[in-house]
Amino acid sequence: MMKQDFQLSISQSNVSDNCKYITPKIIDAISEGVMITDVNSKIVDVNPAFEFVTGYKKEEVIGEKPDVLQSGIHGKEFYKLMWNELCQKGEWQGEIWNRRKTGDVYPEWLKIMKVDSSDGSVLGYCGVFSDLSDEKNIESELKKRAMTDSLTGVSNRFAYNERMNVLLDSSKGHNYQHAILFLDLDRFKQVNDTLGHSVGDQLLVEVTKRIQTLLKNKDILARYGGDEFVITFTDIHHPRDAVHLSEKIIHLLEEPFIIEDQKLYISSSIGISIYPHDGAETETLLNKADKAMYYAKENGKNQFAFYFDDLQTDAKRALLLDNELRRAIEQKSFELYYQPKVDIKKHQIIGVEALVRWNNEKLGNVSPAEFIPYAEETGLIIPISECIIDRACQDAHILARSGFKNVPIAINISSIHFHQKGFVNSIEQIFIKNNLPARQFELELTERTIMNNERETIRKLVKLKQMGFKLSIDDFGTGYSSLSYLVQFPLNFLKIDRSFIQQICSLNDNQAVVDAIIQMAHRLHMKVIAEGVEQSEQVKLLDSMDCDMIQGYYYSKPLPLNELMEFLEFWELELEGK
């Protein structure tokens, strides 16, 4: 059938004669692709939009069948159903994938209409289609964003849970084992706090790349949040496979990362649960792997641990710890022990450091190493710190009434508390309430605390110094700062971390480091306190290095207030030679 005959037949049966010359112009003008075939399904006409979408010129397809566009994606059954519906209903519409002249496969929404003559015989078919490529790309991109961690490009928490649910559902009834590894980066917060979030983000990207080199295609890797990653090691033969993978990850992440010309060192703690031994549901397996990870972190970090049933007991203890800690804050039931600090040249006690202790009727003696990190994690450290400062003020009054008026008390300040907006004001109010001058107290801040947000830190330190407090930097040598950098902070004392002192007599390198710290601190007009001194040889060596003060078991362990007063009295009598 000729094109003119086809157009005439359409116009005679569907439109008035006045419109028969307009019809081709309308078809050419519409933005959807149009293809017209005769009754034998041979193409008799297409419009410009067809040429634009498919890449085929009109003259290339006239006389051809529509299968010139077939993508090969749909099977025979698909086309059979299409033609059945077209014959029965007179039209068919749906999503179909076709192929452009370039070979690219693309999606389109196609509507095919059967064109009948006035006597009901079939004249041909008209197909109208729209290219769905852009919509599909947008849909795909949105789906990808919803399922992908935007920083690292791996699955996010939602996508991981979805993929795990599918994996576990397909594993039922089969003898499959899967290992779930919950990974947390040790000391990552220090990187963020000292070098900034940009460096931290780059580090997370590099960590992801390293882990990916160890995984198979069917394994699942997700960034679960912050510096936490989850890995599903699928279809393992034995739990030792999870051990081998964990060891590889730990060793791989120990290697230095070079970011912005800086060498960064981190480590990782990994918790492991096994399907189906530890559970058959995603949430259960994740929860147990998470508990195992915290166990690994609390027992030294840079290691892995399998989940075991006793960890459930630890979870119950954590709940009890939280309840009892809140009650202790309300009742102010913390106690302070005091460790003397001794002037190495004059052999005089020049102050004490307050150390918190907590004895609970349900938990017994709870180590600060247990409840302080938990308090920092939950935010309870702020009211605890205020309790400690208030208790130190009360003890200062007791010391003064007992004749010990010139014993400065050093108080450790939590980093979280220090960086609160109202920190300086809250400290001031406690001392006003207790009617005590700030000059009787020394505030100890860790190296990492003062290196965080330096401008605001300087403002606070200057204000505290103006109020009369002495200021010291604690645990020096364990962070990222240098002594030359500390010149901008108004500090009075520097405390060398005990890790340098413990082997000062046996390691020449430690001696050199301690000696350098002492000399440089003196140049910056700071006095030096050595922590953790236990041996007479250490005292002699520190004396020869001109260290100013010593604190440690060599002179005294931390003492409750009544024993401290006895110790101070005995010390004075010894100095007087009585």
Coordinates of C-alpha atoms in Angstrom, one line a residue:
M1 CA 0.0 0.0 0.0
M2 CA 1.3 3.4 -1.0
K3 CA 1.7 6.1 1.7
Q4 CA -0.9 8.3 -0.1
D5 CA -3.5 5.5 -0.2
F6 CA -2.9 4.8 3.6
Q7 CA -3.4 8.5 4.5
L8 CA -6.5 8.7 2.3
S9 CA -8.0 5.6 3.9
I10 CA -7.4 7.0 7.4
S11 CA -8.9 10.3 6.4
Q12 CA -12.0 8.7 4.8
S13 CA -12.8 6.6 7.8
N14 CA -11.7 8.9 10.7
V15 CA -11.5 12.5 9.6
S16 CA -13.2 14.9 7.2
D17 CA -11.7 15.6 3.8
N18 CA -10.8 19.1 5.0
C19 CA -8.2 17.5 7.4
K20 CA -6.6 15.1 5.1
Y21 CA -3.8 17.5 4.1
I22 CA -3.2 18.6 7.7
T23 CA -2.6 15.1 9.1
P24 CA 1.0 14.6 7.8
K25 CA 2.0 18.0 9.3
I26 CA 0.6 17.1 12.7
I27 CA 2.5 13.8 12.7
D28 CA 5.7 15.5 11.7
A29 CA 5.3 18.2 14.4
I30 CA 4.6 16.0 17.5
S31 CA 7.5 15.2 19.8
E32 CA 6.8 11.5 20.2
G33 CA 8.2 9.1 17.6
V34 CA 5.6 7.8 15.1
M35 CA 5.9 4.8 12.9
I36 CA 3.2 3.7 10.5
T37 CA 3.1 0.2 8.9
D38 CA 0.9 -1.5 6.4
V39 CA -1.1 -4.6 7.1
N40 CA 2.0 -6.8 6.5
S41 CA 3.8 -4.8 9.2
K42 CA 6.2 -3.1 6.7
I43 CA 7.1 0.5 7.6
V44 CA 5.5 3.0 5.3
D45 CA 6.2 6.2 7.2
V46 CA 8.0 7.7 10.2
N47 CA 8.2 11.2 11.6
P48 CA 11.3 13.3 12.4
A49 CA 11.0 12.4 16.1
F50 CA 11.4 8.7 15.2
E51 CA 14.6 9.6 13.3
F52 CA 15.9 11.6 16.2
V53 CA 15.3 8.9 18.8
T54 CA 16.3 5.8 16.8
G55 CA 19.1 7.3 14.7
Y56 CA 17.6 5.8 11.5
K57 CA 16.7 8.0 8.5
K58 CA 13.3 7.6 7.0
E59 CA 14.7 6.1 3.8
E60 CA 16.6 3.5 5.7
V61 CA 13.5 2.0 7.3
I62 CA 10.8 2.4 4.7
G63 CA 9.9 -1.1 3.6
E64 CA 11.6 -2.7 6.6
K65 CA 9.7 -4.4 9.5
P66 CA 9.8 -2.9 13.0
D67 CA 12.0 -5.8 14.2
V68 CA 14.9 -3.7 12.8
L69 CA 14.7 -2.0 16.2
Q70 CA 14.5 -5.1 18.4
S71 CA 16.9 -5.1 21.3
G72 CA 16.9 -8.9 21.9
I73 CA 15.9 -8.3 25.5
H74 CA 12.3 -9.5 25.1
G75 CA 11.6 -13.1 24.3
K76 CA 9.0 -14.6 21.8
E77 CA 6.4 -14.8 24.5
F78 CA 6.5 -11.1 25.1
Y79 CA 5.7 -10.3 21.4
K80 CA 3.1 -13.1 21.2
L81 CA 1.2 -11.5 24.1
M82 CA 1.6 -8.1 22.5
W83 CA 0.0 -9.2 19.2
N84 CA -2.8 -11.1 20.9
E85 CA -3.8 -8.0 22.8
L86 CA -3.5 -5.8 19.7
C87 CA -5.7 -8.1 17.7
Q88 CA -8.3 -8.5 20.4
K89 CA -8.5 -4.9 21.7
G90 CA -7.3 -2.9 18.8
E91 CA -4.3 -1.4 20.7
W92 CA -1.5 -2.3 23.0
Q93 CA 0.7 -0.1 25.2
G94 CA 3.6 -0.8 27.6
E95 CA 7.3 -0.4 28.3
I96 CA 9.6 -1.9 25.7
W97 CA 13.3 -1.9 25.1
N98 CA 14.5 -1.2 21.6
R99 CA 17.9 -0.7 19.9
R100 CA 19.1 2.5 18.3
K101 CA 21.1 2.5 15.0
T102 CA 24.3 3.0 17.2
G103 CA 23.6 -0.3 18.9
D104 CA 22.6 1.4 22.2
V105 CA 19.6 -0.2 23.9
Y106 CA 17.0 2.2 25.3
P107 CA 13.6 2.0 27.0
E108 CA 10.5 3.6 25.5
W109 CA 6.8 3.7 26.2
L110 CA 5.0 2.4 23.1
K111 CA 1.4 2.6 22.1
I112 CA 0.3 0.6 19.0
M113 CA -3.1 1.2 17.4
K114 CA -4.7 -1.0 14.7
V115 CA -6.1 1.2 11.9
D116 CA -9.3 -0.2 10.3
S117 CA -11.1 0.8 7.1
S118 CA -14.9 1.7 7.1
D119 CA -15.7 -2.0 6.3
G120 CA -13.7 -3.2 9.3
S121 CA -10.7 -4.6 7.4
V122 CA -7.2 -3.9 8.7
L123 CA -5.3 -1.2 6.8
G124 CA -2.2 -1.1 8.9
Y125 CA -0.8 -0.1 12.3
C126 CA 0.4 3.1 13.9
G127 CA 2.9 3.1 16.7
V128 CA 3.6 6.2 18.9
F129 CA 6.5 6.0 21.4
S130 CA 8.4 8.2 24.0
D131 CA 12.0 7.7 24.9
L132 CA 12.2 6.8 28.6
S133 CA 16.0 7.0 28.8
D134 CA 16.1 10.3 30.8
E135 CA 13.4 9.1 33.2
K136 CA 15.1 5.8 33.7
N137 CA 18.5 7.5 34.3
I138 CA 17.0 9.7 36.9
E139 CA 15.1 6.8 38.5
S140 CA 18.3 4.8 38.5
E141 CA 20.3 7.7 40.0
L142 CA 17.7 8.3 42.7
K143 CA 17.7 4.6 43.5
K144 CA 21.4 4.5 43.6
R145 CA 21.6 7.5 45.9
A146 CA 19.0 6.0 48.2
M147 CA 21.0 2.7 48.4
T148 CA 24.6 4.1 48.3
D149 CA 26.8 5.8 50.8
S150 CA 27.5 9.2 49.1
L151 CA 31.1 9.4 50.5
T152 CA 32.5 5.9 49.8
G153 CA 30.2 4.6 47.0
V154 CA 29.5 1.3 48.8
S155 CA 26.1 0.3 50.2
N156 CA 24.6 2.3 53.0
R157 CA 22.8 0.9 56.1
F158 CA 19.5 0.6 54.4
A159 CA 20.9 -1.1 51.3
Y160 CA 22.9 -3.5 53.5
N161 CA 19.8 -4.6 55.4
E162 CA 17.9 -5.1 52.2
R163 CA 20.6 -7.2 50.6
M164 CA 21.1 -9.2 53.9
N165 CA 17.4 -10.0 54.1
V166 CA 17.5 -11.3 50.5
L167 CA 20.7 -13.3 51.2
L168 CA 19.3 -14.9 54.4
D169 CA 16.0 -15.7 52.8
S170 CA 17.7 -17.5 50.0
S171 CA 20.0 -19.3 52.5
K172 CA 17.1 -21.0 54.4
G173 CA 17.0 -24.7 53.8
H174 CA 20.5 -24.8 52.5
N175 CA 23.8 -25.6 54.3
Y176 CA 25.2 -22.1 54.0
Q177 CA 27.4 -20.2 56.5
H178 CA 28.0 -16.5 56.3
A179 CA 30.2 -14.3 58.5
I180 CA 29.1 -10.8 59.6
L181 CA 32.1 -8.5 60.4
F182 CA 31.3 -5.3 62.3
L183 CA 34.3 -3.0 61.9
D184 CA 35.1 0.2 63.8
L185 CA 38.2 2.4 63.2
D186 CA 40.2 3.0 66.3
R187 CA 41.3 6.6 67.0
F188 CA 39.4 7.9 64.0
K189 CA 37.9 10.7 66.1
Q190 CA 41.4 12.0 66.8
V191 CA 42.0 12.4 63.1
N192 CA 38.7 14.4 62.7
D193 CA 39.4 16.5 65.8
T194 CA 43.0 17.4 64.9
L195 CA 43.2 17.4 61.1
G196 CA 39.6 18.2 60.2
H197 CA 36.6 16.4 58.7
S198 CA 37.9 16.8 55.1
V199 CA 41.0 14.6 55.9
G200 CA 38.7 12.3 57.9
D201 CA 36.5 11.8 54.8
Q202 CA 39.4 11.1 52.6
L203 CA 40.6 8.5 55.1
L204 CA 37.3 6.8 55.0
V205 CA 37.4 6.6 51.2
E206 CA 40.9 5.1 51.3
V207 CA 39.9 2.6 54.0
T208 CA 37.0 1.5 51.8
K209 CA 39.2 0.9 48.8
R210 CA 41.6 -1.2 50.8
I211 CA 38.8 -3.4 52.2
Q212 CA 37.3 -3.9 48.7
T213 CA 40.6 -5.5 47.5
L214 CA 40.0 -8.4 49.9
L215 CA 36.3 -9.1 49.0
K216 CA 34.6 -11.3 46.3
N217 CA 31.8 -10.0 44.1
K218 CA 29.1 -11.8 46.2
D219 CA 30.4 -10.4 49.5
I220 CA 28.6 -7.3 50.9
L221 CA 30.4 -4.2 52.1
A222 CA 28.5 -1.2 53.7
R223 CA 29.4 1.9 55.5
Y224 CA 27.1 1.6 58.4
G225 CA 27.6 5.0 59.8
G226 CA 30.5 7.3 60.9
D227 CA 33.6 5.2 60.9
E228 CA 31.7 1.9 61.2
F229 CA 31.7 -0.6 58.3
V230 CA 29.9 -3.9 58.0
I231 CA 31.1 -6.8 55.8
T232 CA 29.2 -10.0 55.0
F233 CA 31.6 -12.7 54.0
T234 CA 29.3 -15.1 52.1
D235 CA 29.3 -18.8 51.9
I236 CA 32.2 -19.6 54.1
H237 CA 33.3 -23.2 54.8
H238 CA 34.5 -22.7 58.4
P239 CA 34.6 -19.8 60.9
R240 CA 38.4 -19.8 60.4
D241 CA 37.7 -18.1 57.0
A242 CA 36.3 -15.2 58.9
V243 CA 39.5 -15.2 61.1
H244 CA 41.7 -15.1 58.0
L245 CA 39.7 -12.2 56.5
S246 CA 39.7 -10.2 59.8
E247 CA 43.5 -10.6 60.1
K248 CA 44.0 -9.4 56.6
I249 CA 41.8 -6.4 57.2
I250 CA 43.6 -5.5 60.4
H251 CA 47.1 -5.8 58.8
L252 CA 46.0 -3.9 55.7
L253 CA 44.6 -1.0 57.7
E254 CA 47.8 -0.8 59.9
E255 CA 49.8 0.3 56.9
P256 CA 50.1 4.2 56.8
F257 CA 47.7 6.3 54.7
I258 CA 49.1 9.2 52.8
I259 CA 46.6 12.0 52.8
E260 CA 47.4 15.6 51.9
D261 CA 51.2 14.8 52.3
Q262 CA 50.6 13.5 55.8
K263 CA 51.2 9.9 57.1
L264 CA 48.2 8.8 59.1
Y265 CA 48.1 5.6 61.2
I266 CA 44.9 4.0 62.4
S267 CA 43.9 0.5 63.5
S268 CA 40.6 -1.3 63.6
S269 CA 38.5 -3.4 66.0
I270 CA 36.3 -6.1 64.5
G271 CA 33.4 -8.1 65.9
I272 CA 32.2 -11.3 64.2
S273 CA 28.9 -13.2 64.2
I274 CA 28.2 -16.3 62.2
Y275 CA 25.0 -17.3 60.3
P276 CA 23.1 -19.5 61.3
H277 CA 25.0 -20.3 64.6
D278 CA 24.4 -16.8 66.1
G279 CA 21.0 -16.1 64.5
A280 CA 18.9 -16.3 61.4
E281 CA 17.8 -12.6 61.2
T282 CA 19.9 -9.6 60.0
E283 CA 19.2 -7.5 63.1
T284 CA 20.2 -10.3 65.5
L285 CA 23.5 -11.0 63.6
L286 CA 24.4 -7.3 63.5
N287 CA 23.6 -6.8 67.1
K288 CA 25.9 -9.7 68.1
A289 CA 28.7 -8.6 65.8
D290 CA 28.4 -5.1 67.3
K291 CA 28.7 -6.4 70.8
A292 CA 31.8 -8.5 69.8
M293 CA 33.4 -5.4 68.2
Y294 CA 33.0 -3.4 71.5
Y295 CA 34.5 -6.3 73.4
A296 CA 37.5 -6.3 71.0
K297 CA 37.9 -2.5 71.4
E298 CA 37.6 -2.6 75.2
N299 CA 40.3 -5.3 75.4
G300 CA 43.0 -3.5 73.6
K301 CA 41.7 -2.5 70.1
N302 CA 43.4 -3.5 66.8
Q303 CA 42.0 -7.0 67.1
F304 CA 38.9 -9.1 66.3
A305 CA 36.6 -11.1 68.5
F306 CA 33.8 -13.6 67.9
Y307 CA 30.4 -13.1 69.6
F308 CA 30.0 -15.4 72.7
D309 CA 27.1 -15.7 75.1
D310 CA 28.8 -14.0 78.0
L311 CA 28.7 -10.7 76.1
Q312 CA 24.9 -10.7 76.8
T313 CA 25.9 -10.4 80.5
D314 CA 28.1 -7.5 79.6
A315 CA 25.1 -5.8 78.0
K316 CA 23.1 -6.3 81.2
R317 CA 26.0 -4.8 83.2
A318 CA 26.0 -1.8 80.9
L319 CA 22.3 -1.2 81.6
L320 CA 22.9 -1.5 85.4
L321 CA 25.9 0.8 85.1
D322 CA 23.8 3.5 83.4
N323 CA 21.1 3.3 86.1
E324 CA 23.5 3.3 89.0
L325 CA 25.7 6.1 87.5
R326 CA 22.7 8.4 87.2
R327 CA 21.7 7.6 90.8
A328 CA 25.3 8.4 91.9
I329 CA 25.1 11.7 90.2
E330 CA 21.9 12.6 92.0
Q331 CA 23.3 11.5 95.3
K332 CA 26.8 12.8 94.7
S333 CA 28.2 9.6 95.9
F334 CA 31.6 9.8 94.2
E335 CA 34.7 9.9 96.3
L336 CA 38.1 11.6 95.6
Y337 CA 41.5 10.0 96.2
Y338 CA 44.6 12.3 96.2
Q339 CA 48.1 11.5 94.9
P340 CA 50.8 13.8 96.1
K341 CA 53.2 15.7 93.7
V342 CA 56.7 16.3 95.0
D343 CA 59.2 18.9 94.2
I344 CA 62.3 16.9 93.2
K345 CA 64.9 19.5 94.4
K346 CA 63.2 20.7 97.6
H347 CA 61.7 17.4 98.5
Q348 CA 58.4 19.2 99.4
I349 CA 54.8 18.3 98.6
I350 CA 53.7 21.1 96.3
G351 CA 50.2 19.8 95.5
V352 CA 47.9 16.8 94.9
E353 CA 46.0 15.4 92.0
A354 CA 42.3 14.5 92.6
L355 CA 41.3 11.1 91.2
V356 CA 37.7 9.9 91.2
R357 CA 36.6 6.7 92.8
W358 CA 33.2 5.1 92.9
N359 CA 32.0 2.3 95.1
N360 CA 28.5 1.0 94.4
E361 CA 26.5 -1.4 96.4
K362 CA 25.3 -3.3 93.3
L363 CA 28.4 -3.1 91.2
G364 CA 31.1 -2.9 93.9
N365 CA 34.2 -0.9 93.2
V366 CA 33.8 0.4 89.7
S367 CA 37.1 1.3 87.9
P368 CA 37.3 4.8 86.4
A369 CA 38.6 3.0 83.3
E370 CA 35.1 1.5 83.0
F371 CA 32.7 4.3 84.0
I372 CA 34.5 7.3 82.7
P373 CA 34.5 6.2 79.0
Y374 CA 30.9 5.2 79.4
A375 CA 30.1 8.6 80.9
E376 CA 31.8 10.4 78.0
E377 CA 30.0 8.3 75.5
T378 CA 26.6 9.1 77.1
G379 CA 27.2 12.7 78.0
L380 CA 27.0 11.9 81.8
I381 CA 30.6 13.1 82.1
I382 CA 29.4 16.7 82.4
P383 CA 27.3 16.3 85.6
I384 CA 30.0 13.9 86.9
S385 CA 32.7 16.4 86.3
E386 CA 30.7 19.1 88.2
C387 CA 30.2 16.6 91.1
I388 CA 34.0 16.0 91.2
I389 CA 34.9 19.7 91.2
D390 CA 32.3 20.4 93.9
R391 CA 33.6 17.6 96.0
A392 CA 37.2 18.8 95.5
C393 CA 36.1 22.2 96.8
Q394 CA 34.5 20.7 99.9
D395 CA 37.7 18.6 100.6
A396 CA 39.8 21.8 100.2
H397 CA 37.8 23.4 103.1
I398 CA 38.5 20.3 105.2
L399 CA 42.2 20.4 104.4
A400 CA 42.3 24.1 105.4
R401 CA 40.5 23.5 108.7
S402 CA 43.0 20.8 109.4
G403 CA 45.9 23.1 109.0
F404 CA 46.8 22.3 105.3
K405 CA 46.0 25.6 103.7
N406 CA 48.6 25.6 100.9
V407 CA 48.0 22.3 99.2
P408 CA 46.9 23.1 95.6
I409 CA 44.5 20.5 94.2
A410 CA 44.8 19.5 90.5
I411 CA 41.5 18.4 88.8
N412 CA 41.2 16.5 85.5
I413 CA 38.9 18.2 83.1
S414 CA 37.0 16.1 80.5
S415 CA 37.4 17.2 76.9
I416 CA 33.7 16.9 76.4
H417 CA 33.0 19.1 79.4
F418 CA 35.7 21.7 78.5
H419 CA 34.2 22.2 75.0
Q420 CA 30.7 22.9 76.3
K421 CA 29.7 26.5 75.7
G422 CA 29.0 27.2 79.3
F423 CA 32.1 25.5 80.8
V424 CA 33.9 28.6 82.1
N425 CA 30.7 30.0 83.7
S426 CA 29.8 26.7 85.3
I427 CA 33.2 26.4 86.9
E428 CA 33.1 29.9 88.1
Q429 CA 29.7 29.3 89.7
I430 CA 30.9 26.2 91.6
F431 CA 33.8 28.2 93.1
I432 CA 31.6 31.1 94.0
K433 CA 29.1 28.7 95.7
N434 CA 32.0 27.1 97.7
N435 CA 33.6 30.5 98.5
L436 CA 37.0 29.4 97.3
P437 CA 39.7 31.2 95.3
A438 CA 40.7 29.6 92.0
R439 CA 44.4 30.1 92.8
Q440 CA 44.2 27.0 95.1
F441 CA 43.4 24.8 92.1
E442 CA 45.1 23.5 89.0
L443 CA 43.1 22.3 86.0
E444 CA 44.6 19.4 84.0
L445 CA 43.6 19.1 80.3
T446 CA 44.8 16.5 77.9
E447 CA 46.9 17.3 74.9
R448 CA 44.0 16.3 72.6
T449 CA 41.6 18.6 74.4
I450 CA 43.5 21.8 73.8
M451 CA 44.4 21.0 70.2
N452 CA 40.7 20.9 69.3
N453 CA 39.3 24.2 68.1
E454 CA 42.4 26.1 69.1
R455 CA 40.9 29.7 68.8
E456 CA 38.1 28.9 71.2
T457 CA 40.5 26.9 73.4
I458 CA 42.8 29.9 73.8
R459 CA 39.9 32.1 74.7
K460 CA 38.8 29.7 77.5
L461 CA 42.3 29.1 78.8
V462 CA 43.0 32.9 79.0
K463 CA 39.7 33.4 80.9
L464 CA 40.5 30.6 83.3
K465 CA 44.0 32.0 83.9
Q466 CA 42.6 35.4 84.6
M467 CA 40.3 33.8 87.2
G468 CA 43.4 32.5 89.0
F469 CA 43.6 28.8 88.0
K470 CA 46.9 27.2 87.2
L471 CA 46.8 25.2 84.0
S472 CA 48.6 22.0 83.0
I473 CA 48.6 19.8 79.9
D474 CA 48.3 16.1 80.9
D475 CA 49.5 12.9 79.1
F476 CA 51.9 14.9 76.9
G477 CA 53.4 12.9 74.1
T478 CA 50.4 10.8 73.3
G479 CA 48.7 13.2 70.8
Y480 CA 49.6 15.1 67.7
S481 CA 50.9 18.4 69.0
S482 CA 54.5 19.7 69.5
L483 CA 56.0 21.8 72.2
S484 CA 56.7 24.7 69.8
Y485 CA 53.0 24.7 69.0
L486 CA 52.1 25.0 72.7
V487 CA 53.7 28.4 73.0
Q488 CA 50.3 30.1 72.2
F489 CA 48.6 28.4 75.2
P490 CA 48.9 30.0 78.7
L491 CA 50.0 26.9 80.5
N492 CA 51.9 26.5 83.8
F493 CA 52.8 22.8 83.9
L494 CA 53.4 20.0 81.5
K495 CA 52.9 16.4 82.6
I496 CA 55.0 13.8 80.7
D497 CA 52.9 10.7 80.1
R498 CA 53.8 7.7 82.2
S499 CA 54.4 5.5 79.1
F500 CA 57.7 7.5 78.6
I501 CA 58.7 7.2 82.3
Q502 CA 58.2 3.5 82.7
Q503 CA 61.2 2.5 80.5
I504 CA 63.3 5.6 80.9
C505 CA 66.1 3.7 82.7
S506 CA 66.2 0.9 80.1
L507 CA 65.6 2.7 76.8
N508 CA 68.0 5.4 75.6
D509 CA 65.4 6.6 73.1
N510 CA 62.9 7.3 76.0
Q511 CA 65.7 9.1 77.9
A512 CA 66.3 11.3 74.9
V513 CA 62.6 12.1 74.4
V514 CA 62.1 12.9 78.1
D515 CA 65.2 15.1 78.2
A516 CA 64.1 17.0 75.1
I517 CA 60.6 17.6 76.5
I518 CA 62.0 18.9 79.8
Q519 CA 64.4 21.3 78.1
M520 CA 61.9 22.6 75.6
A521 CA 59.2 23.0 78.3
H522 CA 61.6 25.1 80.4
R523 CA 62.2 27.3 77.4
L524 CA 58.5 27.9 77.1
H525 CA 58.4 28.8 80.8
M526 CA 56.6 25.7 81.9
K527 CA 57.4 23.4 84.8
V528 CA 57.5 19.7 84.2
I529 CA 55.8 16.9 86.1
A530 CA 56.8 13.3 85.5
E531 CA 53.8 10.8 86.0
G532 CA 54.0 7.2 87.0
V533 CA 57.4 7.3 88.8
E534 CA 57.9 4.1 90.8
Q535 CA 61.7 3.5 91.1
S536 CA 64.5 5.4 92.8
E537 CA 66.6 5.0 89.6
Q538 CA 63.9 6.9 87.7
V539 CA 63.9 9.7 90.4
K540 CA 67.7 10.1 90.1
L541 CA 67.6 10.2 86.3
L542 CA 64.8 12.7 86.2
D543 CA 66.6 14.8 88.8
S544 CA 69.7 14.8 86.6
M545 CA 67.5 16.0 83.7
D546 CA 66.2 19.0 85.8
C547 CA 62.7 17.6 86.0
D548 CA 60.7 19.8 88.4
M549 CA 58.1 17.5 90.0
I550 CA 57.4 13.9 90.4
Q551 CA 54.2 12.0 90.9
G552 CA 53.8 8.2 91.3
Y553 CA 53.9 5.2 93.6
Y554 CA 57.5 5.9 94.5
Y555 CA 56.2 8.4 97.0
S556 CA 52.6 7.4 97.4
K557 CA 49.6 5.7 95.8
P558 CA 46.3 7.8 95.6
L559 CA 44.9 8.2 99.1
P560 CA 41.5 9.0 100.5
L561 CA 41.3 12.4 102.2
N562 CA 41.8 11.2 105.8
E563 CA 44.9 9.1 104.8
L564 CA 46.2 12.0 102.7
M565 CA 46.1 14.3 105.8
E566 CA 48.0 11.7 107.8
F567 CA 50.5 11.4 105.0
L568 CA 51.0 15.2 104.8
E569 CA 51.4 15.4 108.6
F570 CA 54.0 12.6 108.6
W571 CA 55.9 14.3 105.7
E572 CA 56.1 17.6 107.6
L573 CA 57.4 15.8 110.6
E574 CA 60.0 14.0 108.6
L575 CA 61.2 17.3 107.1
E576 CA 61.5 18.8 110.5
G577 CA 63.5 15.8 111.5
K578 CA 61.2 14.6 114.2

